[in-house]
């Protein structure tokens, strides 16, 4: 088909969402969440109700990540939601980084106000305020100080799956919420080398999870000094490019040095009988990953979920007519469901759902399309009688003529190749995202004026700029950060394993010592 005809068809097509990515990316993002029934507002600013489909994706992410965590010898624990203020006071730099986001509990009881309402009881004021967990370095540090006594206790490798609260001023579902779900790993080591090895191991674990499970290409690297976790010696991140060209920090891993250990008293007796401070790390990913999946893979018909993290990989939709033929049709569909569930794809049994709900198959199909289920099967009475299925892949939703791309085939043929289809969808989604990212990384900008021109307001989705960087510190770094802030830009990370940089740093005029990515970001 000629390109002009194909473009005309695309323009004439009506999509499942009320707004397209090109019209308004931010509104499109919210529309995907609503139409895919992933989450909704809770009545508390910045907090959301995660609905079954959204939480099902999180459960898949959690399961796959938890397996990677445990494979590294890390054990799961749980620590309190409430942390005494005094624990934070021991780590001044750390608490300063979170002070504006902390939620504080000051009373333990309410009483009537005499007007039909409730107020804190003045007699129930806590002796010490409690902080609702924004992160757990301080409380876990106190536990580590009890658990570590000797070199034989090291390394100590712990992780917890929990919720945290950071009182955000500007919120957006999954990307930046006042309460979110995450995992946070915390480890203690005998020396810097062992702690750094763990920091980089966790970073590589996150890279593999993002790319292999979420089909989301990322760049792993070190954050600049101004972007470090409060109190950390070094912070590393994986950075993903969204379809609008903005960067999303999708996971972080921190080498904390001995600062947290000194504040919490995490010491051990070495083999020579001397007391030494432990070197500690922390690392985490959160429900922000779901936002990344939406903005990496979604299209104008809704979400597209990579098969590895799809709660249902295949949905069977019987075309029910509410007559005597339905019984035979449902029996055929159940037989098909069992045959598919007995197969394995991507290392696990295929997750298949038979949707028996009342309603038109077409309406249910579009519901699942918006949710992003990888494969939908529509089965009618004639299909059942002839041993056929009609299948559509979410990543290949339309034919060239703009109609839904259903492929008819025998039941046996589809069952035999279902695993290969799911594996191909996983691969296709990653390849599409990687090609888009690589095409939107721009090089050759050598001065601040060029950077400003590139990110001009009339360029809608500019992408990232890769440039040389002299790694300034102190006042020189603050000046660079101020210049970027004026342009609404941030430095993302310096990629690990990049070739040596050459030329001059456009910010300082000094020789470049490494490569850094500059972008707008979420």
XYZ file of C-alpha atoms in Angstrom:
522
model
C 0.000 0.000 0.000
C 1.398 3.457 -0.894
C 2.524 5.588 2.046
C -0.040 8.280 1.225
C -2.924 5.816 1.384
C -1.611 4.321 4.612
C -1.370 7.806 6.182
C -4.907 8.652 5.089
C -6.232 5.464 6.682
C -4.445 6.218 9.943
C -5.910 9.725 10.055
C -9.428 8.398 9.432
C -9.191 5.670 12.086
C -11.048 6.058 15.342
C -9.158 4.839 18.372
C -10.377 3.494 21.692
C -9.111 6.476 23.701
C -10.607 9.955 23.665
C -7.208 11.674 23.318
C -4.104 10.683 21.371
C -0.459 10.857 22.399
C 0.312 13.509 19.804
C -2.576 15.733 20.926
C -1.831 15.768 24.649
C 0.574 13.221 26.099
C -0.230 14.024 29.740
C -3.995 13.712 29.190
C -3.444 10.531 27.153
C -1.520 9.023 30.067
C -4.371 9.685 32.471
C -6.873 8.342 29.933
C -4.941 5.075 29.606
C -5.034 4.563 33.374
C -8.772 5.248 33.522
C -9.801 3.235 30.444
C -7.559 0.297 31.352
C -9.090 0.341 34.840
C -5.683 0.446 36.504
C -6.236 2.978 39.297
C -8.480 5.763 40.513
C -8.411 8.682 42.918
C -8.806 7.760 46.597
C -10.140 10.940 48.186
C -6.720 11.724 49.706
C -4.568 14.046 47.610
C -1.728 12.175 45.986
C -2.953 8.717 47.026
C -4.613 6.263 44.667
C -6.677 3.109 44.705
C -4.857 0.525 42.578
C -7.540 -1.548 40.849
C -7.199 -5.294 40.077
C -5.634 -4.929 36.621
C -3.082 -2.363 37.807
C -2.326 -4.353 40.936
C -2.104 -7.550 38.904
C 0.692 -5.968 36.862
C 2.419 -4.924 40.110
C 2.099 -8.493 41.432
C 3.816 -9.787 38.294
C 6.591 -7.190 38.644
C 6.917 -8.076 42.321
C 7.089 -11.823 41.656
C 9.749 -11.533 38.962
C 11.817 -9.015 40.919
C 11.532 -10.977 44.167
C 12.929 -14.057 42.424
C 15.921 -12.020 41.227
C 16.459 -10.593 44.715
C 16.384 -13.992 46.402
C 18.640 -15.520 43.746
C 21.346 -13.117 44.977
C 21.054 -14.451 48.538
C 19.039 -11.489 49.856
C 16.386 -12.318 52.470
C 13.055 -10.540 52.922
C 12.178 -8.827 56.204
C 9.625 -6.283 57.360
C 10.242 -3.112 59.353
C 7.806 -0.699 61.047
C 5.784 1.910 59.179
C 6.436 4.428 61.984
C 9.974 5.623 62.694
C 10.958 7.742 65.727
C 12.051 11.252 64.783
C 15.249 10.750 66.795
C 16.385 8.074 64.331
C 16.408 10.655 61.533
C 18.032 13.296 63.728
C 21.161 11.128 63.885
C 21.698 11.537 60.121
C 21.490 15.271 59.407
C 22.228 15.154 55.660
C 19.749 12.313 55.129
C 16.893 13.933 57.048
C 17.450 17.268 55.315
C 16.856 15.573 51.964
C 13.436 14.280 53.043
C 12.327 16.895 55.600
C 9.857 18.672 53.321
C 8.187 15.377 52.358
C 7.761 13.773 55.779
C 4.358 13.010 57.267
C 4.414 13.258 61.083
C 2.256 11.521 63.702
C 1.962 13.544 66.918
C -1.090 12.084 68.743
C -2.447 8.595 69.387
C -6.117 9.367 70.102
C -9.039 11.524 68.948
C -11.842 13.042 70.982
C -15.072 14.825 70.148
C -14.873 18.575 69.646
C -18.367 19.179 71.016
C -19.623 20.116 67.546
C -20.030 16.623 66.106
C -16.444 16.413 64.858
C -13.171 14.894 66.038
C -9.877 16.513 67.061
C -6.581 15.181 68.475
C -6.782 14.661 72.226
C -4.324 17.083 73.885
C -3.783 14.438 76.574
C -2.710 11.901 73.921
C 0.269 13.750 72.514
C 3.202 11.409 71.817
C 6.378 11.930 73.816
C 8.288 11.725 70.549
C 6.807 12.376 67.079
C 6.745 9.435 64.698
C 7.598 9.763 60.998
C 5.541 7.764 58.495
C 8.202 5.806 56.624
C 9.642 7.802 53.666
C 12.485 5.254 53.356
C 13.945 2.858 55.906
C 17.706 3.445 56.157
C 17.417 4.780 59.709
C 15.189 2.098 61.233
C 16.972 -0.725 59.404
C 20.291 0.730 60.514
C 19.199 0.378 64.133
C 18.368 -3.288 63.518
C 21.645 -3.910 61.707
C 23.542 -2.486 64.678
C 21.974 -5.261 66.788
C 22.368 -8.021 64.211
C 26.001 -7.386 63.211
C 28.667 -8.123 65.832
C 31.417 -10.028 64.036
C 32.911 -10.332 60.558
C 31.111 -13.686 60.464
C 27.776 -11.809 60.310
C 28.727 -10.104 57.045
C 27.573 -9.473 54.457
C 24.077 -8.868 55.825
C 21.626 -8.808 52.916
C 18.027 -7.738 53.564
C 15.058 -6.512 51.537
C 11.513 -5.464 52.311
C 8.383 -5.010 50.206
C 6.436 -2.127 51.694
C 4.638 1.164 51.189
C 6.255 4.535 51.828
C 4.922 8.073 52.190
C 6.513 11.195 50.737
C 4.227 14.224 50.778
C 4.555 15.285 47.149
C 3.350 18.701 46.022
C 2.680 17.726 42.390
C 1.321 14.233 41.964
C 0.591 11.952 39.019
C -0.681 8.371 39.265
C 2.085 5.759 39.450
C 4.791 8.329 38.630
C 4.757 10.564 41.690
C 2.308 9.837 44.483
C 2.270 10.660 48.178
C 2.064 6.957 48.987
C 3.574 4.276 46.757
C 4.616 0.644 46.865
C 8.185 -0.522 46.450
C 10.951 -2.829 47.512
C 13.981 -1.493 49.344
C 17.133 -3.525 49.703
C 19.531 -2.721 52.547
C 22.883 -4.426 52.981
C 25.938 -4.176 55.243
C 29.470 -5.180 54.236
C 32.951 -5.448 55.688
C 34.599 -3.076 53.206
C 34.045 -0.667 50.361
C 34.837 -3.139 47.592
C 32.222 -5.618 48.739
C 29.614 -2.875 49.210
C 30.338 -1.393 45.776
C 30.039 -4.830 44.200
C 26.587 -5.171 45.781
C 25.577 -1.668 44.641
C 26.460 -2.485 41.036
C 24.937 -5.986 41.259
C 21.599 -4.455 42.246
C 21.869 -1.923 39.415
C 22.473 -4.703 36.894
C 19.561 -6.668 38.382
C 17.316 -3.655 37.743
C 18.613 -3.262 34.192
C 17.864 -6.891 33.426
C 14.417 -6.687 35.027
C 13.486 -3.557 33.081
C 14.680 -4.901 29.757
C 13.874 -8.613 30.046
C 10.602 -8.427 32.007
C 9.170 -4.983 31.229
C 10.580 -4.793 27.665
C 11.703 -1.282 28.636
C 15.196 -0.341 27.397
C 17.240 1.593 29.948
C 20.662 3.143 30.361
C 22.485 2.239 33.567
C 24.917 4.751 34.980
C 26.041 6.974 37.843
C 24.025 10.027 38.866
C 25.873 13.355 39.162
C 26.711 14.619 42.640
C 23.672 16.899 42.876
C 21.315 13.965 42.140
C 22.671 11.620 44.818
C 20.411 10.060 47.419
C 20.664 12.169 50.607
C 23.700 10.956 52.551
C 25.006 8.622 49.829
C 28.579 8.508 48.587
C 27.469 7.428 45.103
C 24.077 6.882 43.453
C 23.449 4.818 40.318
C 20.275 4.659 38.251
C 18.560 3.097 35.286
C 17.045 5.744 33.013
C 14.274 5.001 30.513
C 13.042 7.212 27.690
C 9.286 7.656 27.436
C 7.485 8.143 24.117
C 7.384 11.910 24.644
C 11.181 11.978 24.854
C 11.304 12.616 28.604
C 13.464 10.568 30.962
C 12.116 8.405 33.760
C 14.371 7.324 36.611
C 13.188 3.722 36.870
C 15.384 2.411 39.692
C 18.296 3.450 41.900
C 21.131 1.806 43.785
C 23.212 3.661 46.384
C 26.616 3.110 47.945
C 26.218 4.757 51.355
C 29.796 4.452 52.578
C 30.145 4.397 56.381
C 28.071 7.497 57.165
C 24.834 5.640 57.962
C 26.778 2.955 59.809
C 28.436 5.563 62.005
C 25.111 7.257 62.786
C 23.423 3.941 63.660
C 26.435 2.258 65.267
C 26.752 -0.605 62.737
C 30.138 -2.019 63.689
C 31.768 -5.412 63.564
C 34.808 -7.062 65.087
C 37.238 -8.029 62.339
C 39.443 -11.140 62.309
C 42.129 -9.253 64.213
C 39.675 -8.347 66.988
C 39.380 -4.674 66.002
C 36.110 -2.748 65.742
C 35.285 -1.541 62.223
C 32.403 0.426 60.701
C 30.333 -1.417 58.122
C 29.878 -0.117 54.580
C 26.195 -0.077 53.653
C 24.051 0.055 50.517
C 20.402 0.596 49.638
C 18.513 0.066 46.400
C 14.892 0.132 45.247
C 12.260 0.152 42.528
C 8.610 1.101 42.922
C 5.155 1.227 41.333
C 6.684 4.004 39.212
C 7.673 1.131 36.915
C 4.008 0.758 35.959
C 3.969 4.381 34.808
C 7.079 3.595 32.782
C 5.374 0.619 31.125
C 2.369 2.776 30.189
C 4.484 5.547 28.635
C 6.907 3.141 26.935
C 4.406 0.758 25.325
C 0.964 2.393 25.315
C -0.701 3.515 22.078
C -3.810 5.454 21.113
C -5.996 2.428 21.915
C -4.700 2.085 25.468
C -2.124 0.022 27.284
C 0.079 -2.689 25.748
C 1.396 -5.026 28.442
C 4.544 -7.081 27.816
C 3.622 -10.778 28.172
C 6.047 -11.388 31.054
C 4.131 -8.982 33.309
C 0.609 -9.437 31.917
C -1.771 -10.859 34.552
C -3.566 -12.613 31.671
C -1.492 -13.307 28.559
C -4.396 -14.651 26.502
C -8.097 -13.866 26.926
C -10.745 -16.055 25.289
C -13.993 -14.275 24.401
C -16.880 -16.607 23.520
C -19.488 -14.845 21.353
C -22.431 -15.786 23.567
C -25.949 -15.644 22.138
C -27.847 -16.617 25.279
C -29.412 -19.678 23.635
C -28.896 -23.446 23.634
C -25.745 -23.114 21.550
C -23.871 -21.353 24.338
C -23.291 -24.560 26.290
C -21.381 -26.191 23.430
C -19.483 -22.964 22.736
C -18.406 -22.597 26.367
C -17.337 -26.254 26.484
C -15.164 -25.680 23.399
C -13.653 -22.534 24.914
C -12.925 -24.308 28.210
C -11.179 -27.100 26.333
C -9.116 -24.453 24.536
C -8.306 -22.715 27.840
C -7.028 -25.949 29.373
C -4.926 -26.742 26.307
C -3.288 -23.298 26.426
C -2.778 -23.364 30.207
C -0.901 -26.641 29.839
C 1.703 -24.904 27.650
C 4.630 -22.813 28.904
C 5.851 -19.489 27.546
C 8.705 -17.293 28.759
C 9.528 -19.854 31.455
C 6.065 -20.109 33.063
C 2.686 -21.729 32.328
C 0.599 -19.551 30.004
C -1.826 -17.359 31.943
C -5.153 -17.619 30.103
C -8.594 -16.312 31.054
C -11.959 -17.451 29.718
C -14.155 -14.346 29.910
C -17.695 -15.676 30.442
C -19.251 -12.325 31.362
C -22.508 -11.375 29.720
C -22.260 -8.761 26.995
C -21.273 -8.321 23.397
C -17.930 -9.847 22.457
C -16.963 -6.668 20.579
C -17.411 -4.480 23.649
C -15.493 -6.933 25.817
C -12.754 -7.144 23.186
C -12.183 -3.396 23.287
C -12.116 -3.526 27.061
C -9.254 -6.014 26.909
C -7.552 -4.061 24.128
C -7.485 -0.994 26.374
C -6.086 -3.096 29.213
C -3.342 -4.258 26.851
C -3.745 -8.046 27.113
C -1.185 -9.517 24.636
C -3.562 -11.832 22.701
C -7.360 -11.865 22.419
C -9.288 -14.809 20.954
C -12.866 -14.365 19.731
C -14.727 -17.645 19.373
C -18.152 -17.954 17.760
C -20.440 -20.921 17.290
C -19.103 -21.595 13.778
C -15.518 -21.450 15.079
C -16.364 -24.032 17.727
C -18.113 -26.307 15.222
C -15.161 -26.132 12.843
C -12.388 -26.351 15.460
C -11.201 -22.811 14.682
C -10.056 -19.721 16.595
C -9.833 -16.075 15.589
C -6.839 -14.331 17.212
C -5.550 -10.768 17.382
C -2.208 -9.672 18.823
C -2.242 -6.417 20.786
C 1.022 -5.296 19.181
C -0.445 -5.858 15.684
C -3.971 -4.617 16.268
C -4.742 -3.292 12.791
C -4.366 -4.414 9.203
C -3.151 -1.978 6.557
C -6.752 -1.107 5.705
C -7.378 -0.008 9.303
C -9.532 -2.980 10.297
C -8.798 -5.156 13.328
C -6.200 -7.737 12.385
C -7.911 -11.020 13.318
C -6.151 -14.168 12.085
C -8.261 -17.300 11.654
C -6.582 -20.649 12.269
C -7.253 -24.089 13.659
C -7.354 -24.579 17.411
C -4.467 -27.060 17.238
C -2.356 -24.667 15.179
C -2.887 -21.781 17.599
C -2.167 -23.870 20.707
C 1.033 -25.176 19.127
C 2.406 -21.706 18.414
C 0.901 -19.686 21.308
C 4.147 -19.705 23.314
C 6.156 -18.506 20.311
C 3.604 -15.727 19.699
C 3.909 -14.467 23.281
C 7.695 -14.585 23.131
C 7.611 -12.654 19.869
C 5.349 -9.965 21.351
C 7.805 -9.544 24.232
C 10.641 -9.154 21.744
C 8.722 -6.791 19.438
C 7.757 -4.414 22.247
C 11.364 -4.167 23.421
C 12.721 -3.712 19.895
C 10.197 -0.946 19.131
C 11.064 0.925 22.328
C 14.818 0.515 21.852
C 14.687 1.772 18.257
C 12.593 4.779 19.306
C 14.979 5.624 22.163
C 18.106 5.294 20.022
C 16.588 7.532 17.349
C 15.884 10.223 19.966
C 19.374 10.387 21.508
C 21.127 13.342 19.899
C 24.841 14.077 19.715
C 26.994 16.915 18.442
C 25.719 19.724 20.677
C 28.815 21.414 22.102
C 27.603 24.562 23.877
C 24.820 25.820 26.134
C 23.244 27.895 23.350
C 22.946 24.778 21.207
C 21.349 22.915 24.092
C 18.842 25.723 24.589
C 17.967 25.743 20.883
C 17.519 21.980 20.842
C 15.047 22.011 23.721
C 13.112 24.979 22.353
C 9.445 25.024 23.251
C 8.332 24.466 19.635
C 10.037 21.060 19.594
C 7.382 18.829 21.143
C 9.249 15.585 21.900
C 12.958 16.411 21.615
C 14.484 13.366 23.333
C 17.853 13.330 25.099
C 21.187 14.968 24.424
C 24.425 13.061 24.934
C 27.352 15.348 25.654
C 30.771 15.598 27.248
C 30.979 16.463 30.947
C 33.881 17.640 33.115
C 32.333 16.367 36.371
C 32.492 19.682 38.270
C 31.858 19.834 42.011
C 30.926 22.446 44.585
C 30.100 25.942 43.341
C 30.904 25.026 39.722
C 28.336 22.216 39.823
C 25.738 24.484 41.446
C 26.189 26.944 38.585
C 25.625 24.178 36.015
C 22.511 22.958 37.842
C 21.127 26.510 37.918
C 21.663 26.893 34.163
C 19.883 23.612 33.457
C 17.058 24.415 35.855
C 16.402 27.636 33.971
C 15.923 25.507 30.846
C 13.802 22.947 32.756
C 16.467 20.304 32.116
C 18.226 17.755 34.298
C 21.344 15.610 34.075
C 20.273 11.952 34.062
C 23.397 9.787 34.450
C 26.813 8.991 33.084
C 26.476 5.589 31.380
C 28.591 2.737 32.681
C 30.976 1.235 30.139
C 30.836 4.253 27.814
C 33.979 5.003 25.762
C 36.220 7.829 27.027
C 34.783 11.298 26.433
C 36.546 13.849 24.260
C 36.229 17.558 23.602
C 35.178 20.304 25.979
C 32.411 20.366 28.583
C 29.785 22.860 27.311
C 28.997 23.941 30.861
C 32.448 24.665 32.269
C 34.759 24.950 29.282
C 37.003 22.310 30.887
C 38.072 19.074 29.155
C 35.306 16.457 29.203
C 36.108 13.384 31.306
C 32.907 11.395 30.775
C 29.597 11.308 28.896
C 26.328 12.486 30.430
C 22.699 12.551 29.280
C 20.661 15.746 29.542
C 16.874 15.645 29.247
C 13.538 16.809 30.493
C 12.319 14.333 33.070
C 9.408 13.058 35.124
